[in-house]
Short mmCIF file of C-alpha atoms and ligand atoms in Angstrom, two decimals:
data_model
loop_
_atom_site.label_atom_id
_atom_site.label_comp_id
_atom_site.label_asym_id
_atom_site.label_seq_id
_atom_site.Cartn_x
_atom_site.Cartn_y
_atom_site.Cartn_z
CA MET A 1397 -14.61 24.49 -100.44
CA VAL A 1398 -14.64 24.95 -96.70
CA ASN A 1399 -13.71 28.59 -96.36
CA ASN A 1400 -16.90 30.42 -97.33
CA GLY A 1401 -15.21 33.76 -97.19
CA SER A 1402 -13.80 34.07 -93.69
CA ALA A 1403 -10.47 35.06 -95.30
CA LEU A 1404 -12.07 38.48 -95.81
CA GLY A 1405 -11.78 38.95 -92.05
CA PHE A 1406 -7.98 38.86 -92.36
CA THR A 1407 -7.83 41.55 -95.03
CA THR A 1408 -6.51 45.07 -94.40
CA LEU A 1409 -9.24 47.66 -93.88
CA GLY A 1410 -8.24 50.97 -95.45
CA GLN A 1411 -11.42 52.89 -94.69
CA GLU A 1412 -11.84 55.00 -91.55
CA LEU A 1413 -15.35 56.32 -90.88
CA THR A 1414 -16.54 59.02 -88.50
CA GLU A 1415 -19.98 58.89 -86.88
CA VAL A 1416 -21.91 57.07 -89.58
CA GLU A 1417 -25.46 56.23 -88.52
CA LEU A 1418 -25.97 52.52 -89.14
CA HIS A 1419 -28.93 51.14 -91.03
CA GLN A 1420 -30.96 49.09 -88.63
CA ARG A 1421 -33.04 45.95 -89.02
CA GLY A 1422 -35.15 45.12 -85.98
CA GLN A 1423 -35.19 47.29 -82.90
CA VAL A 1424 -32.30 48.20 -80.61
CA PRO A 1425 -33.58 48.38 -77.00
CA GLU A 1426 -34.08 51.97 -75.87
CA TRP A 1427 -32.32 51.26 -72.57
CA LEU A 1428 -29.06 50.42 -74.35
CA GLU A 1429 -27.09 53.66 -73.95
CA GLY A 1430 -23.32 53.94 -74.20
CA ASP A 1431 -20.40 52.78 -76.29
CA LEU A 1432 -19.20 49.40 -77.43
CA LEU A 1433 -15.47 50.10 -77.80
CA ARG A 1434 -13.43 47.43 -79.51
CA THR A 1435 -9.91 47.03 -80.84
CA GLY A 1436 -8.40 44.57 -83.27
CA PRO A 1437 -5.79 44.05 -85.95
CA ALA A 1438 -6.83 45.73 -89.20
CA GLN A 1439 -3.67 46.31 -91.25
CA PHE A 1440 -1.63 43.27 -92.15
CA GLU A 1441 0.91 44.77 -94.56
CA VAL A 1442 3.13 47.86 -94.42
CA GLY A 1443 4.96 48.68 -97.62
CA LYS A 1444 6.05 45.43 -99.20
CA ALA A 1445 6.30 43.56 -95.91
CA SER A 1446 3.54 41.58 -94.23
CA TYR A 1447 2.81 40.64 -90.67
CA GLN A 1448 2.77 36.90 -90.12
CA HIS A 1449 0.09 36.26 -87.56
CA TRP A 1450 -3.47 37.37 -86.78
CA PHE A 1451 -2.22 38.79 -83.46
CA ASP A 1452 0.31 41.03 -85.26
CA GLY A 1453 -1.84 43.36 -87.37
CA LEU A 1454 -1.91 47.08 -86.59
CA ALA A 1455 -4.65 48.07 -84.17
CA MET A 1456 -7.88 49.69 -85.26
CA LEU A 1457 -10.36 51.13 -82.75
CA TYR A 1458 -14.11 50.75 -83.26
CA ARG A 1459 -16.94 52.62 -81.58
CA PHE A 1460 -20.63 51.69 -81.71
CA HIS A 1461 -22.41 54.56 -79.96
CA PHE A 1462 -25.91 53.68 -78.73
CA GLN A 1463 -28.34 56.50 -77.98
CA GLN A 1464 -32.13 56.39 -77.92
CA GLY A 1465 -32.36 53.36 -80.17
CA ARG A 1466 -29.95 54.76 -82.79
CA VAL A 1467 -26.41 53.50 -83.39
CA VAL A 1468 -23.55 55.59 -84.76
CA TYR A 1469 -20.32 53.91 -85.90
CA SER A 1470 -16.72 55.15 -86.12
CA ASN A 1471 -13.44 53.35 -86.72
CA ARG A 1472 -9.93 54.77 -86.58
CA TYR A 1473 -6.42 53.39 -86.49
CA LEU A 1474 -4.72 53.63 -83.12
CA GLN A 1475 -1.82 56.05 -83.51
CA SER A 1476 0.53 54.01 -81.34
CA ASP A 1477 4.30 54.30 -81.51
CA ALA A 1478 4.27 50.96 -83.32
CA TYR A 1479 1.84 52.33 -85.92
CA LEU A 1480 3.65 55.64 -86.41
CA LYS A 1481 7.06 53.97 -86.69
CA ALA A 1482 5.76 51.47 -89.24
CA LYS A 1483 4.18 54.26 -91.29
CA ALA A 1484 7.34 56.37 -91.18
CA ALA A 1485 9.58 53.47 -92.13
CA GLY A 1486 7.20 52.00 -94.72
CA ALA A 1487 7.65 48.60 -93.08
CA PRO A 1488 6.79 46.81 -89.82
CA SER A 1489 9.16 48.37 -87.29
CA SER A 1490 8.24 46.97 -83.88
CA PRO A 1491 8.35 43.37 -82.72
CA GLU A 1492 4.95 41.76 -82.57
CA PHE A 1493 3.65 38.43 -81.29
CA ALA A 1494 4.93 36.43 -84.27
CA THR A 1495 6.69 39.02 -86.44
CA ASN A 1496 10.10 40.39 -85.52
CA PRO A 1497 11.61 43.05 -87.73
CA LEU A 1498 14.45 43.91 -85.32
CA PRO A 1499 17.73 42.51 -86.52
CA THR A 1500 20.49 43.40 -84.08
CA LEU A 1501 21.53 42.23 -80.64
CA LEU A 1502 21.86 45.83 -79.49
CA GLN A 1503 18.26 46.58 -80.38
CA ARG A 1504 17.09 43.46 -78.58
CA LEU A 1505 19.06 44.42 -75.48
CA ARG A 1506 17.42 47.84 -75.51
CA LEU A 1507 14.03 46.20 -75.77
CA VAL A 1508 14.60 43.92 -72.82
CA ALA A 1509 16.03 46.79 -70.77
CA ARG A 1510 12.95 48.98 -71.08
CA ALA A 1511 9.46 47.83 -70.27
CA GLY A 1512 8.10 45.81 -73.13
CA SER A 1513 8.53 46.22 -76.83
CA GLY A 1514 5.77 47.54 -79.05
CA ASN A 1515 2.48 49.12 -78.06
CA ASN A 1516 0.30 47.95 -80.92
CA ALA A 1517 -2.67 47.67 -78.58
CA ASN A 1518 -4.94 45.43 -80.64
CA VAL A 1519 -6.23 43.02 -77.96
CA ASN A 1520 -8.67 44.71 -75.58
CA THR A 1521 -10.17 47.96 -74.31
CA SER A 1522 -10.36 48.92 -70.67
CA ARG A 1523 -10.18 51.79 -68.18
CA ILE A 1524 -7.28 52.82 -65.97
CA GLY A 1525 -8.29 55.57 -63.56
CA THR A 1526 -10.37 57.92 -65.70
CA HIS A 1527 -8.54 56.96 -68.90
CA THR A 1528 -10.00 54.77 -71.64
CA VAL A 1529 -7.23 52.56 -72.95
CA ALA A 1530 -6.38 49.97 -75.58
CA LEU A 1531 -4.28 47.06 -74.33
CA THR A 1532 -1.88 44.48 -75.64
CA GLU A 1533 0.54 42.13 -73.88
CA THR A 1534 3.30 44.65 -73.36
CA PRO A 1535 2.77 46.90 -70.32
CA GLN A 1536 2.13 49.99 -72.42
CA PRO A 1537 -1.56 50.86 -72.38
CA VAL A 1538 -2.51 53.40 -75.03
CA ALA A 1539 -5.09 56.00 -74.00
CA PHE A 1540 -7.68 57.19 -76.46
CA ASP A 1541 -10.68 59.51 -76.55
CA PRO A 1542 -13.75 57.25 -76.39
CA ALA A 1543 -15.80 59.71 -78.47
CA SER A 1544 -13.40 60.65 -81.27
CA LEU A 1545 -11.11 57.56 -80.99
CA ALA A 1546 -8.15 59.97 -81.12
CA THR A 1547 -4.99 58.54 -79.55
CA LEU A 1548 -3.86 60.43 -76.43
CA ASP A 1549 -0.64 60.83 -74.48
CA SER A 1550 -0.22 57.67 -72.39
CA ARG A 1551 3.10 58.30 -70.63
CA THR A 1552 1.53 58.58 -67.18
CA LEU A 1553 -0.06 55.15 -67.53
CA LEU A 1554 3.12 53.08 -67.66
CA PRO A 1555 3.15 50.76 -64.62
CA SER A 1556 5.66 51.64 -61.94
CA LEU A 1557 6.64 47.98 -61.53
CA PRO A 1558 9.23 46.35 -63.81
CA GLY A 1559 8.32 43.80 -66.46
CA GLN A 1560 8.15 43.16 -70.19
CA VAL A 1561 4.99 41.07 -70.54
CA THR A 1562 1.49 41.45 -69.11
CA THR A 1563 -2.05 40.49 -70.06
CA ALA A 1564 -4.73 42.46 -71.86
CA HIS A 1565 -7.24 40.86 -69.49
CA PRO A 1566 -7.16 42.75 -66.19
CA HIS A 1567 -9.73 41.63 -63.63
CA PHE A 1568 -12.06 44.02 -61.83
CA ASP A 1569 -13.03 43.42 -58.24
CA ALA A 1570 -16.29 45.23 -57.55
CA ARG A 1571 -16.10 44.73 -53.76
CA ARG A 1572 -12.49 45.87 -53.35
CA GLN A 1573 -12.93 48.54 -56.02
CA CYS A 1574 -9.71 47.73 -57.81
CA GLN A 1575 -8.34 45.94 -60.83
CA TYR A 1576 -5.70 43.20 -60.90
CA ASN A 1577 -3.15 42.15 -63.47
CA TYR A 1578 0.31 40.65 -63.58
CA LEU A 1579 3.67 41.63 -65.05
CA LEU A 1580 6.40 39.22 -66.04
CA GLU A 1581 9.95 40.43 -65.62
CA PHE A 1582 12.51 38.33 -67.48
CA GLY A 1583 15.76 37.61 -65.69
CA ARG A 1584 18.12 34.87 -64.59
CA VAL A 1585 15.28 34.18 -62.19
CA SER A 1586 12.17 35.64 -63.78
CA LYS A 1587 9.37 37.12 -61.69
CA TYR A 1588 5.62 37.22 -62.03
CA ARG A 1589 4.34 40.23 -60.15
CA LEU A 1590 0.62 40.39 -59.40
CA TYR A 1591 -0.52 43.93 -58.74
CA ARG A 1592 -3.63 45.97 -58.14
CA ILE A 1593 -4.68 49.43 -59.23
CA ASP A 1594 -7.36 51.02 -57.06
CA ALA A 1595 -10.37 52.55 -58.81
CA GLY A 1596 -9.86 56.16 -59.77
CA THR A 1597 -6.06 55.88 -59.61
CA THR A 1598 -3.35 54.80 -62.04
CA GLN A 1599 -0.77 53.59 -59.53
CA ALA A 1600 0.15 49.89 -59.45
CA GLN A 1601 0.54 48.32 -56.00
CA LEU A 1602 2.34 45.02 -55.62
CA VAL A 1603 0.24 42.10 -54.32
CA ALA A 1604 2.58 39.13 -54.69
CA THR A 1605 5.76 38.00 -56.45
CA LEU A 1606 6.35 34.49 -57.77
CA ASP A 1607 9.79 33.41 -58.99
CA THR A 1608 10.20 31.16 -61.99
CA GLN A 1609 13.10 29.72 -63.97
CA ARG A 1610 10.99 29.10 -67.06
CA PRO A 1611 8.21 31.66 -67.44
CA ALA A 1612 5.06 30.51 -69.19
CA TYR A 1613 3.02 32.27 -71.84
CA MET A 1614 -0.22 33.23 -70.09
CA HIS A 1615 -2.73 35.36 -71.95
CA SER A 1616 -5.10 35.65 -68.98
CA PHE A 1617 -5.49 34.55 -65.37
CA GLY A 1618 -8.31 33.66 -62.98
CA MET A 1619 -10.01 35.52 -60.13
CA SER A 1620 -12.39 34.32 -57.44
CA GLU A 1621 -13.77 36.30 -54.51
CA ARG A 1622 -10.66 35.77 -52.38
CA TYR A 1623 -7.99 34.57 -54.80
CA LEU A 1624 -6.05 35.28 -57.94
CA VAL A 1625 -5.17 32.19 -59.96
CA LEU A 1626 -2.05 32.12 -62.10
CA THR A 1627 -2.31 29.14 -64.42
CA GLU A 1628 1.16 28.22 -65.67
CA PHE A 1629 0.74 26.23 -68.85
CA PRO A 1630 3.79 24.21 -69.92
CA LEU A 1631 4.46 26.56 -72.85
CA VAL A 1632 7.63 28.04 -71.40
CA THR A 1633 10.75 29.96 -72.32
CA ASN A 1634 14.30 30.46 -71.21
CA PRO A 1635 14.61 34.27 -71.28
CA LEU A 1636 18.09 33.96 -72.79
CA ARG A 1637 16.42 32.89 -76.00
CA PHE A 1638 15.09 36.43 -76.42
CA LEU A 1639 18.62 37.79 -76.39
CA LEU A 1640 20.48 35.12 -78.29
CA GLY A 1641 18.06 34.49 -81.11
CA ASN A 1642 16.14 36.74 -83.44
CA ARG A 1643 12.91 34.86 -83.24
CA PRO A 1644 9.55 36.57 -82.85
CA PHE A 1645 8.14 36.67 -79.30
CA ILE A 1646 6.05 33.50 -79.29
CA GLN A 1647 8.64 31.39 -81.09
CA ASN A 1648 10.88 31.65 -78.03
CA TYR A 1649 8.45 29.44 -76.11
CA ARG A 1650 8.64 25.63 -76.04
CA TRP A 1651 5.96 23.07 -75.26
CA GLU A 1652 7.19 20.95 -72.34
CA PRO A 1653 4.15 18.84 -71.41
CA GLU A 1654 6.04 16.84 -68.79
CA ARG A 1655 5.80 19.92 -66.55
CA GLY A 1656 2.02 19.64 -66.39
CA THR A 1657 -0.01 22.77 -65.73
CA LEU A 1658 0.46 24.52 -62.40
CA PHE A 1659 -2.36 26.43 -60.67
CA HIS A 1660 -0.95 29.01 -58.27
CA VAL A 1661 -3.62 30.29 -55.88
CA ILE A 1662 -2.77 33.68 -54.36
CA ASP A 1663 -4.68 35.45 -51.59
CA LYS A 1664 -5.71 38.89 -52.87
CA ASP A 1665 -5.44 40.59 -49.49
CA THR A 1666 -2.28 39.05 -48.00
CA GLY A 1667 -0.39 38.17 -51.18
CA GLN A 1668 0.24 34.71 -49.71
CA ILE A 1669 0.56 31.81 -52.14
CA MET A 1670 -2.08 29.52 -50.67
CA LYS A 1671 -1.54 26.55 -52.91
CA THR A 1672 0.20 25.31 -56.04
CA ALA A 1673 -1.73 22.43 -57.59
CA ARG A 1674 -0.90 20.42 -60.71
CA ALA A 1675 -3.12 19.45 -63.64
CA GLU A 1676 -2.50 17.61 -66.88
CA PRO A 1677 -0.69 19.61 -69.56
CA PHE A 1678 -2.97 21.87 -71.52
CA PHE A 1679 -2.92 25.31 -73.10
CA ALA A 1680 -5.37 28.18 -73.04
CA PHE A 1681 -5.79 31.80 -73.89
CA HIS A 1682 -8.86 32.54 -71.82
CA HIS A 1683 -10.00 32.00 -68.29
CA VAL A 1684 -13.77 32.39 -68.10
CA ASN A 1685 -14.56 32.68 -64.39
CA ALA A 1686 -13.44 31.18 -61.06
CA PHE A 1687 -15.29 30.70 -57.79
CA GLU A 1688 -15.06 28.91 -54.46
CA ARG A 1689 -17.51 26.21 -53.41
CA ASP A 1690 -17.30 23.81 -50.47
CA GLY A 1691 -13.59 24.39 -49.84
CA LYS A 1692 -12.77 23.95 -53.50
CA LEU A 1693 -11.81 26.44 -56.14
CA CYS A 1694 -13.41 25.98 -59.56
CA VAL A 1695 -11.49 27.58 -62.42
CA ASP A 1696 -13.29 27.59 -65.77
CA ILE A 1697 -11.03 27.84 -68.81
CA ILE A 1698 -11.32 27.39 -72.59
CA ALA A 1699 -8.71 24.61 -72.77
CA PHE A 1700 -6.78 23.18 -75.71
CA PRO A 1701 -4.83 19.91 -75.47
CA ASP A 1702 -1.67 21.70 -76.67
CA PRO A 1703 -0.61 25.08 -78.11
CA SER A 1704 -1.02 24.10 -81.79
CA VAL A 1705 -3.91 26.57 -81.94
CA ILE A 1706 -1.25 29.31 -82.05
CA ASP A 1707 0.06 27.84 -85.32
CA GLU A 1708 -3.45 27.74 -86.74
CA LEU A 1709 -3.71 31.49 -86.32
CA TYR A 1710 -0.90 32.40 -88.73
CA LEU A 1711 -2.42 34.47 -91.52
CA GLU A 1712 -1.33 32.07 -94.24
CA HIS A 1713 -3.34 29.31 -92.59
CA LEU A 1714 -6.32 31.52 -91.78
CA ARG A 1715 -6.55 32.75 -95.37
CA SER A 1716 -6.49 29.21 -96.71
CA GLU A 1717 -9.45 26.90 -96.98
CA ALA A 1718 -8.16 24.55 -94.30
CA PRO A 1719 -10.67 23.84 -91.53
CA THR A 1720 -9.83 24.82 -87.97
CA LYS A 1721 -8.60 21.70 -86.21
CA ALA A 1722 -7.94 23.20 -82.81
CA ALA A 1723 -10.98 22.98 -80.54
CA GLY A 1724 -11.10 24.85 -77.27
CA LYS A 1725 -13.36 23.19 -74.73
CA LEU A 1726 -15.00 24.89 -71.77
CA THR A 1727 -13.37 22.95 -68.93
CA ARG A 1728 -13.72 23.23 -65.16
CA PHE A 1729 -10.50 22.68 -63.20
CA THR A 1730 -11.17 22.05 -59.52
CA VAL A 1731 -8.47 22.76 -56.97
CA ASP A 1732 -9.02 21.28 -53.50
CA LEU A 1733 -7.83 24.14 -51.31
CA ASP A 1734 -7.46 21.91 -48.22
CA GLY A 1735 -6.73 18.59 -49.90
CA ASP A 1736 -4.10 17.12 -52.20
CA ASP A 1737 -2.35 18.90 -55.04
CA ALA A 1738 -3.99 17.12 -57.96
CA VAL A 1739 -6.41 19.18 -60.03
CA VAL A 1740 -9.59 17.48 -61.27
CA SER A 1741 -10.86 18.50 -64.71
CA GLN A 1742 -14.28 18.20 -66.27
CA THR A 1743 -15.46 19.27 -69.72
CA LEU A 1744 -18.59 21.40 -69.40
CA ALA A 1745 -19.75 21.72 -73.01
CA ASP A 1746 -19.39 19.87 -76.31
CA ALA A 1747 -18.93 22.85 -78.60
CA ALA A 1748 -15.53 24.14 -79.74
CA LEU A 1749 -15.39 27.61 -78.20
CA GLU A 1750 -13.38 30.78 -77.86
CA LEU A 1751 -13.77 34.42 -76.74
CA PRO A 1752 -15.92 33.57 -73.69
CA ARG A 1753 -17.96 36.16 -71.80
CA PHE A 1754 -20.51 36.13 -68.99
CA ASP A 1755 -22.28 38.57 -66.67
CA TYR A 1756 -18.95 39.81 -65.37
CA ARG A 1757 -20.27 42.84 -63.53
CA ARG A 1758 -22.30 40.76 -61.11
CA ARG A 1759 -20.88 37.23 -61.29
CA ALA A 1760 -17.09 37.69 -61.55
CA GLY A 1761 -15.48 35.50 -58.87
CA GLN A 1762 -18.87 34.00 -57.96
CA PRO A 1763 -20.82 30.88 -58.94
CA TYR A 1764 -22.52 31.64 -62.25
CA ARG A 1765 -24.83 30.00 -64.73
CA TYR A 1766 -24.40 31.29 -68.29
CA VAL A 1767 -21.38 31.43 -70.60
CA TYR A 1768 -21.53 33.17 -73.99
CA ALA A 1769 -18.87 32.40 -76.59
CA ALA A 1770 -18.05 32.19 -80.28
CA GLY A 1771 -18.06 28.64 -81.57
CA THR A 1772 -16.49 26.80 -84.48
CA SER A 1773 -18.64 24.18 -86.22
CA PRO A 1774 -16.97 20.98 -87.37
CA LYS A 1775 -15.23 21.61 -90.74
CA ALA A 1776 -15.64 25.39 -90.46
CA ALA A 1777 -12.58 27.46 -91.30
CA PHE A 1778 -13.24 29.93 -88.49
CA MET A 1779 -15.68 30.79 -85.71
CA ASP A 1780 -19.13 30.64 -87.27
CA THR A 1781 -21.63 30.47 -84.39
CA LEU A 1782 -22.59 32.31 -81.23
CA ILE A 1783 -23.25 29.92 -78.38
CA ARG A 1784 -25.03 30.28 -75.07
CA ILE A 1785 -24.28 27.61 -72.49
CA ASP A 1786 -26.46 27.00 -69.46
CA LEU A 1787 -24.08 25.44 -66.95
CA GLU A 1788 -26.97 24.34 -64.77
CA THR A 1789 -28.81 22.28 -67.42
CA GLY A 1790 -25.94 21.75 -69.89
CA LYS A 1791 -28.11 23.17 -72.65
CA GLU A 1792 -26.23 24.79 -75.55
CA THR A 1793 -28.09 27.24 -77.80
CA ALA A 1794 -26.52 28.42 -81.06
CA TRP A 1795 -27.02 31.33 -83.43
CA HIS A 1796 -25.75 30.62 -86.92
CA GLU A 1797 -26.26 32.00 -90.41
CA ALA A 1798 -24.63 30.73 -93.61
CA SER A 1799 -21.30 32.43 -94.46
CA CYS A 1800 -21.45 34.57 -91.31
CA TYR A 1801 -18.55 34.76 -88.86
CA PRO A 1802 -19.26 36.31 -85.45
CA GLY A 1803 -16.75 37.68 -83.00
CA GLU A 1804 -16.73 37.98 -79.22
CA PRO A 1805 -20.23 38.15 -77.68
CA VAL A 1806 -20.24 41.04 -75.21
CA PHE A 1807 -23.00 40.83 -72.60
CA VAL A 1808 -24.70 44.07 -71.57
CA PRO A 1809 -27.13 43.76 -68.64
CA ARG A 1810 -30.43 45.60 -68.71
CA PRO A 1811 -30.68 48.31 -66.07
CA GLU A 1812 -32.35 46.73 -63.02
CA ALA A 1813 -31.61 43.30 -64.50
CA GLN A 1814 -33.03 40.39 -62.52
CA GLY A 1815 -31.15 37.33 -63.80
CA GLU A 1816 -27.63 37.01 -65.16
CA ASP A 1817 -29.01 36.56 -68.69
CA ASP A 1818 -31.27 39.61 -68.42
CA GLY A 1819 -29.75 41.78 -71.12
CA VAL A 1820 -28.36 41.64 -74.64
CA ILE A 1821 -25.38 40.23 -76.48
CA LEU A 1822 -23.45 42.43 -78.91
CA SER A 1823 -21.23 40.78 -81.51
CA VAL A 1824 -19.60 42.04 -84.70
CA VAL A 1825 -20.41 39.54 -87.45
CA LEU A 1826 -18.68 39.33 -90.83
CA ASP A 1827 -21.22 38.51 -93.51
CA ALA A 1828 -19.06 37.04 -96.25
CA LYS A 1829 -22.05 36.80 -98.61
CA VAL A 1830 -22.19 40.57 -98.99
CA GLY A 1831 -18.61 41.40 -98.00
CA ARG A 1832 -19.59 43.60 -95.04
CA SER A 1833 -20.06 43.26 -91.31
CA PHE A 1834 -23.00 43.89 -89.04
CA LEU A 1835 -23.41 44.23 -85.32
CA ILE A 1836 -25.93 41.73 -84.04
CA VAL A 1837 -28.04 42.34 -80.94
CA LEU A 1838 -29.26 39.08 -79.41
CA ASP A 1839 -31.55 38.64 -76.44
CA ALA A 1840 -29.22 36.93 -73.97
CA ALA A 1841 -32.10 34.98 -72.40
CA ASN A 1842 -33.65 33.34 -75.46
CA TRP A 1843 -30.87 33.90 -78.03
CA SER A 1844 -33.25 35.49 -80.53
CA GLU A 1845 -32.11 38.28 -82.81
CA GLN A 1846 -33.41 41.67 -81.72
CA ALA A 1847 -31.60 43.85 -84.23
CA ARG A 1848 -28.71 44.03 -86.66
CA LEU A 1849 -26.83 47.20 -87.53
CA GLU A 1850 -25.27 47.15 -90.96
CA VAL A 1851 -21.67 48.40 -91.12
CA PRO A 1852 -20.65 49.80 -94.52
CA HIS A 1853 -17.45 47.71 -94.72
CA PRO A 1854 -15.99 44.37 -93.67
CA VAL A 1855 -14.55 44.66 -90.15
CA PRO A 1856 -11.42 42.48 -89.80
CA PHE A 1857 -11.76 39.89 -87.05
CA GLY A 1858 -10.82 41.40 -83.71
CA PHE A 1859 -10.40 40.05 -80.23
CA HIS A 1860 -12.05 41.95 -77.42
CA GLY A 1861 -13.99 45.01 -76.41
CA ASN A 1862 -16.24 46.27 -73.69
CA PHE A 1863 -19.44 48.21 -73.31
CA PHE A 1864 -19.01 51.50 -71.50
CA LYS A 1865 -22.25 52.94 -70.20
CA GLY A 1866 -23.30 56.37 -71.33
FE1 FE2 B 2954 -7.82 37.51 -75.12
#
């Protein structure tokens, strides 16, 4: 038996808790003050109908509130339109990544005409202006109260630019004091629009527009000090498919490896497309970091040879005992900004990885040394390790415990931190042995366990979250 209980992480969580103080083993650092705010799919059935894919489940918000060495936990379903409509109808009622309950052409036309489809914001948490928001890949951020997790009115946060698809991975530029993201507008000629939102505001400003006949599915993008990097994987769609078929979102995309993967390098300040370089075909969800060195642009990505990983994340497969075959590898793609258009690739680590993080606050867009990620051991059914990679020495350090399945490792720097591993890692771990989760606190420098906070229930596997300082 390969699956030692990870299927529990794909089970609906019915319990919502408010400000429960978590039992603690070890010692949470006193300096750790603020909130780890996460989102993730937590309800996989409505009425008699089920969602099909991990990415489809209804969003739950989670708050781990750190204060003076104590940790208080709350979790609450996001009251998005998608959630409320599903509850009212007693069935999934909004199109999701791989579930499409909408039957008619008229309804599909309405969806394409307005920005995006559902707002089941189960992918990431972020800030827009002074608002704390949950994000998904439709351009409809959902605001919530970071203390109570109550869902708030989000109408003022809709981007002023047109588009149906975006990413839940905006980049933050500390020097320019703004965030970047892109919108994809489907059309006869589709358009990627890169935009920025200045800190403290909610207004999107256009940076650059790129036309495309066959838009790609891109879950994230890259950012260096001067450039934005749009990595067009050859998983592409003809937008007409969305109108003419009744397939769920992702099933409208086709793998066309002969296209290769295109790296579009865009100047942040002028909007000029500086270069389009071509790499071998590959697929990815996550860019890690990007930086310039000696006239070259290094773009680090968790790369898969093809998009079959998407198929491995259907719930039926995840709840089975089949091992995970898809292995994402930390890969550096080097674009010669002044030279030819061929991209050179190099694998940086042996481990199969996903959900990468690093010291974003200080190293985003810059050369960096440490990557933190969740790893999948050979034959494991799901991510079962936390891995620290030293890019300078190549050393990989793993945390692992039998029947434990960790999620994204969020790095929180110590105040006055000296090095980029001077801080802690926070990760929600499902302990299948006892049927509950815990939040682990690791020392980011030596990967030792500092504390674990025991959550009274099993937290379904989520995607992303961020630490917001108190
Ligand atoms: Fe993601």
